[in-house]
Short mmCIF file of C-alpha atoms in Angstrom, two decimals:
data_model
loop_
_atom_site.label_atom_id
_atom_site.label_comp_id
_atom_site.label_asym_id
_atom_site.label_seq_id
_atom_site.Cartn_x
_atom_site.Cartn_y
_atom_site.Cartn_z
CA UNK A 1434 87.38 -16.43 -66.40
CA UNK A 1435 85.51 -18.59 -63.90
CA UNK A 1436 87.38 -20.85 -61.47
CA UNK A 1437 87.67 -24.50 -62.39
CA UNK A 1438 86.08 -27.07 -60.10
CA UNK A 1439 88.32 -29.44 -58.16
CA UNK A 1440 87.45 -33.05 -58.96
CA UNK A 1441 86.70 -34.20 -55.43
CA UNK A 1442 83.77 -33.43 -53.16
CA UNK A 1443 81.69 -31.71 -55.81
CA UNK A 1444 78.04 -32.28 -56.68
CA UNK A 1445 76.82 -32.39 -60.25
CA UNK A 1446 73.92 -30.47 -61.75
CA UNK A 1447 72.14 -33.82 -61.98
CA UNK A 1448 72.58 -34.32 -58.21
CA UNK A 1449 71.04 -30.91 -57.52
CA UNK A 1450 68.17 -31.54 -59.96
CA UNK A 1451 67.44 -34.82 -58.16
CA UNK A 1452 67.53 -33.14 -54.72
CA UNK A 1453 65.07 -30.47 -55.88
CA UNK A 1454 62.95 -32.72 -58.12
CA UNK A 1455 63.39 -30.38 -61.10
CA UNK A 1456 64.64 -30.66 -64.67
CA UNK A 1457 68.38 -30.40 -65.32
CA UNK A 1458 67.82 -27.26 -67.44
CA UNK A 1459 66.25 -25.57 -64.39
CA UNK A 1460 69.48 -26.10 -62.45
CA UNK A 1461 71.51 -24.59 -65.29
CA UNK A 1462 69.14 -21.60 -65.34
CA UNK A 1463 69.52 -21.14 -61.56
CA UNK A 1464 73.29 -21.08 -61.96
CA UNK A 1465 73.13 -18.59 -64.87
CA UNK A 1466 70.89 -16.28 -62.82
CA UNK A 1467 73.26 -16.42 -59.85
CA UNK A 1468 70.89 -18.24 -57.51
CA UNK A 1469 73.60 -20.81 -56.83
CA UNK A 1470 77.34 -20.55 -57.39
CA UNK A 1471 78.65 -23.22 -59.74
CA UNK A 1472 81.90 -24.05 -61.45
CA UNK A 1473 82.76 -25.75 -64.70
CA UNK A 1474 85.01 -28.75 -65.14
CA UNK A 1475 87.50 -28.90 -67.98
CA UNK A 1476 84.80 -30.70 -69.99
CA UNK A 1477 82.37 -27.81 -69.21
CA UNK A 1478 80.21 -29.87 -66.82
CA UNK A 1479 78.53 -27.90 -64.07
CA UNK A 1480 79.61 -28.69 -60.50
CA UNK A 1481 78.66 -27.29 -57.09
CA UNK A 1482 80.37 -27.24 -53.74
CA UNK A 1483 78.51 -29.08 -51.01
CA UNK A 1484 77.98 -26.07 -48.76
CA UNK A 1485 76.76 -23.95 -51.68
CA UNK A 1486 74.10 -26.61 -52.30
CA UNK A 1487 73.17 -26.67 -48.60
CA UNK A 1488 72.83 -22.86 -48.58
CA UNK A 1489 70.75 -22.92 -51.78
CA UNK A 1490 68.40 -25.63 -50.51
CA UNK A 1491 67.82 -23.75 -47.26
CA UNK A 1492 67.34 -20.38 -48.97
CA UNK A 1493 64.68 -21.73 -51.31
CA UNK A 1494 62.87 -23.98 -48.84
CA UNK A 1495 64.00 -27.38 -50.09
CA UNK A 1496 64.55 -30.20 -47.59
CA UNK A 1497 68.14 -31.31 -47.06
CA UNK A 1498 68.51 -34.80 -48.54
CA UNK A 1499 70.06 -37.61 -46.53
CA UNK A 1500 72.98 -37.74 -48.96
CA UNK A 1501 74.10 -34.30 -47.75
CA UNK A 1502 73.52 -35.02 -44.06
CA UNK A 1503 75.99 -37.88 -43.98
CA UNK A 1504 79.03 -36.26 -45.56
CA UNK A 1505 82.22 -35.38 -43.69
CA UNK A 1506 82.97 -31.75 -44.54
CA UNK A 1507 86.57 -30.58 -44.24
CA UNK A 1508 87.35 -28.20 -41.40
CA UNK A 1509 90.55 -26.31 -40.71
CA UNK A 1510 90.85 -25.21 -37.09
CA UNK A 1511 93.34 -22.54 -36.06
CA UNK A 1512 94.00 -21.96 -32.36
CA UNK A 1513 97.28 -20.99 -30.69
CA UNK A 1514 96.35 -22.69 -27.38
CA UNK A 1515 97.24 -26.36 -27.94
CA UNK A 1516 94.90 -27.64 -25.23
CA UNK A 1517 92.00 -25.68 -26.69
CA UNK A 1518 92.92 -26.91 -30.17
CA UNK A 1519 92.99 -30.54 -28.98
CA UNK A 1520 89.56 -30.13 -27.33
CA UNK A 1521 88.20 -28.58 -30.50
CA UNK A 1522 89.62 -31.35 -32.66
CA UNK A 1523 88.12 -34.03 -30.38
CA UNK A 1524 84.73 -32.32 -30.45
CA UNK A 1525 84.63 -32.10 -34.25
CA UNK A 1526 86.47 -35.20 -35.47
CA UNK A 1527 83.46 -37.54 -35.31
CA UNK A 1528 81.53 -35.65 -38.00
CA UNK A 1529 84.23 -33.68 -39.81
CA UNK A 1530 87.64 -34.17 -41.41
CA UNK A 1531 89.60 -31.85 -39.12
CA UNK A 1532 93.04 -30.45 -39.80
CA UNK A 1533 94.39 -28.43 -36.88
CA UNK A 1534 96.99 -25.67 -36.85
CA UNK A 1535 98.59 -23.86 -33.94
CA UNK A 1536 99.83 -21.00 -36.09
CA UNK A 1537 97.72 -18.97 -38.52
CA UNK A 1538 100.46 -18.69 -41.13
CA UNK A 1539 100.80 -22.49 -41.34
CA UNK A 1540 97.02 -22.77 -41.83
CA UNK A 1541 96.95 -20.10 -44.53
CA UNK A 1542 99.80 -21.73 -46.43
CA UNK A 1543 97.98 -25.10 -46.35
CA UNK A 1544 94.50 -23.81 -47.28
CA UNK A 1545 94.85 -24.24 -51.05
CA UNK A 1546 95.95 -27.85 -50.75
CA UNK A 1547 93.35 -28.74 -48.11
CA UNK A 1548 90.40 -27.04 -49.83
CA UNK A 1549 88.31 -26.88 -46.63
CA UNK A 1550 84.60 -26.20 -46.40
CA UNK A 1551 84.90 -24.37 -43.07
CA UNK A 1552 87.71 -22.55 -41.26
CA UNK A 1553 87.45 -22.04 -37.52
CA UNK A 1554 89.50 -19.12 -36.26
CA UNK A 1555 90.26 -19.14 -32.55
CA UNK A 1556 93.21 -17.21 -31.15
CA UNK A 1557 95.26 -16.40 -34.25
CA UNK A 1558 97.72 -14.02 -32.59
CA UNK A 1559 99.50 -11.91 -33.73
CA UNK A 1560 96.84 -11.50 -36.42
CA UNK A 1561 93.25 -10.36 -36.07
CA UNK A 1562 90.73 -13.09 -36.88
CA UNK A 1563 88.47 -10.52 -38.57
CA UNK A 1564 91.28 -9.53 -40.93
CA UNK A 1565 91.98 -13.13 -41.88
CA UNK A 1566 88.25 -13.78 -42.44
CA UNK A 1567 88.01 -10.70 -44.64
CA UNK A 1568 91.00 -11.74 -46.73
CA UNK A 1569 89.61 -15.26 -47.17
CA UNK A 1570 86.28 -13.81 -48.34
CA UNK A 1571 88.03 -11.44 -50.77
CA UNK A 1572 90.15 -14.09 -52.48
CA UNK A 1573 88.67 -16.01 -55.43
CA UNK A 1574 90.51 -19.13 -54.24
CA UNK A 1575 88.91 -19.10 -50.77
CA UNK A 1576 85.69 -17.10 -51.00
CA UNK A 1577 83.66 -20.33 -50.86
CA UNK A 1578 85.09 -21.18 -47.42
CA UNK A 1579 82.77 -20.51 -44.48
CA UNK A 1580 84.56 -18.85 -41.57
CA UNK A 1581 83.53 -19.35 -37.95
CA UNK A 1582 85.01 -17.05 -35.33
CA UNK A 1583 85.72 -18.92 -32.14
CA UNK A 1584 87.20 -16.53 -29.61
CA UNK A 1585 87.34 -18.51 -26.39
CA UNK A 1586 86.14 -21.58 -28.29
CA UNK A 1587 87.84 -24.00 -25.93
CA UNK A 1588 85.33 -23.25 -23.18
CA UNK A 1589 82.33 -23.75 -25.47
CA UNK A 1590 83.35 -26.59 -27.78
CA UNK A 1591 79.86 -28.13 -27.70
CA UNK A 1592 78.22 -24.86 -28.81
CA UNK A 1593 80.87 -24.41 -31.48
CA UNK A 1594 80.38 -27.98 -32.72
CA UNK A 1595 76.63 -27.40 -32.98
CA UNK A 1596 77.18 -24.14 -34.90
CA UNK A 1597 79.55 -25.83 -37.34
CA UNK A 1598 77.22 -28.83 -37.78
CA UNK A 1599 74.32 -26.48 -38.51
CA UNK A 1600 76.40 -24.49 -40.99
CA UNK A 1601 77.45 -27.69 -42.76
CA UNK A 1602 73.90 -29.08 -42.92
CA UNK A 1603 74.59 -31.92 -40.49
CA UNK A 1604 72.08 -30.92 -37.81
#
C-alpha cells in the first residue's frame, strides 16, 4: 500500500503539468513509470512533495517556476552546541521554517509531526549522523526527507545556507 499524502504543502498533478507545459495524463504517466514519486489522497488525487518536484524538474531540464522559488521549506536542525544551533537558525530563518533541536532523540521524536523537507545533522552525539541519515532514508515515513550533514556547520553557516537553498530550489 502506498503512503497517503498529507494535506499541506503538496503540489497537485495539475500544478506539475502547468510547470512543465504538458497534459495532465503525461504527469500521471510519469508517476506510473517512477520518474517522479507521487502519493494519493483519500480521494485518489495525485499529489507531489515540493522537493520531489524540484528534483524532477532539474533532472529533466525544466526551469524552476517562480511559484517554487518563493516557498518556505521546513527544516529541522539538530546540533548539540547551542551557540552553533542559534547561528544556524539565524542563517536559515529568513528563507526556511526552522525548528531547532539540541538533542537528536527530541528531533527524531518530533519528525513525524513536523514533516520537514530537509534535516540538517550537526553534532548529534552520542549518535553517528551517518546512522541517523541511513535510518531516515530507510523508513517509509521519512525517506522523502533530504538530509544535510553539517559537521562543524557553525563555522560555515553561509556555505551551509547556500547548500540548503540550492537543495530546496531557492537559489
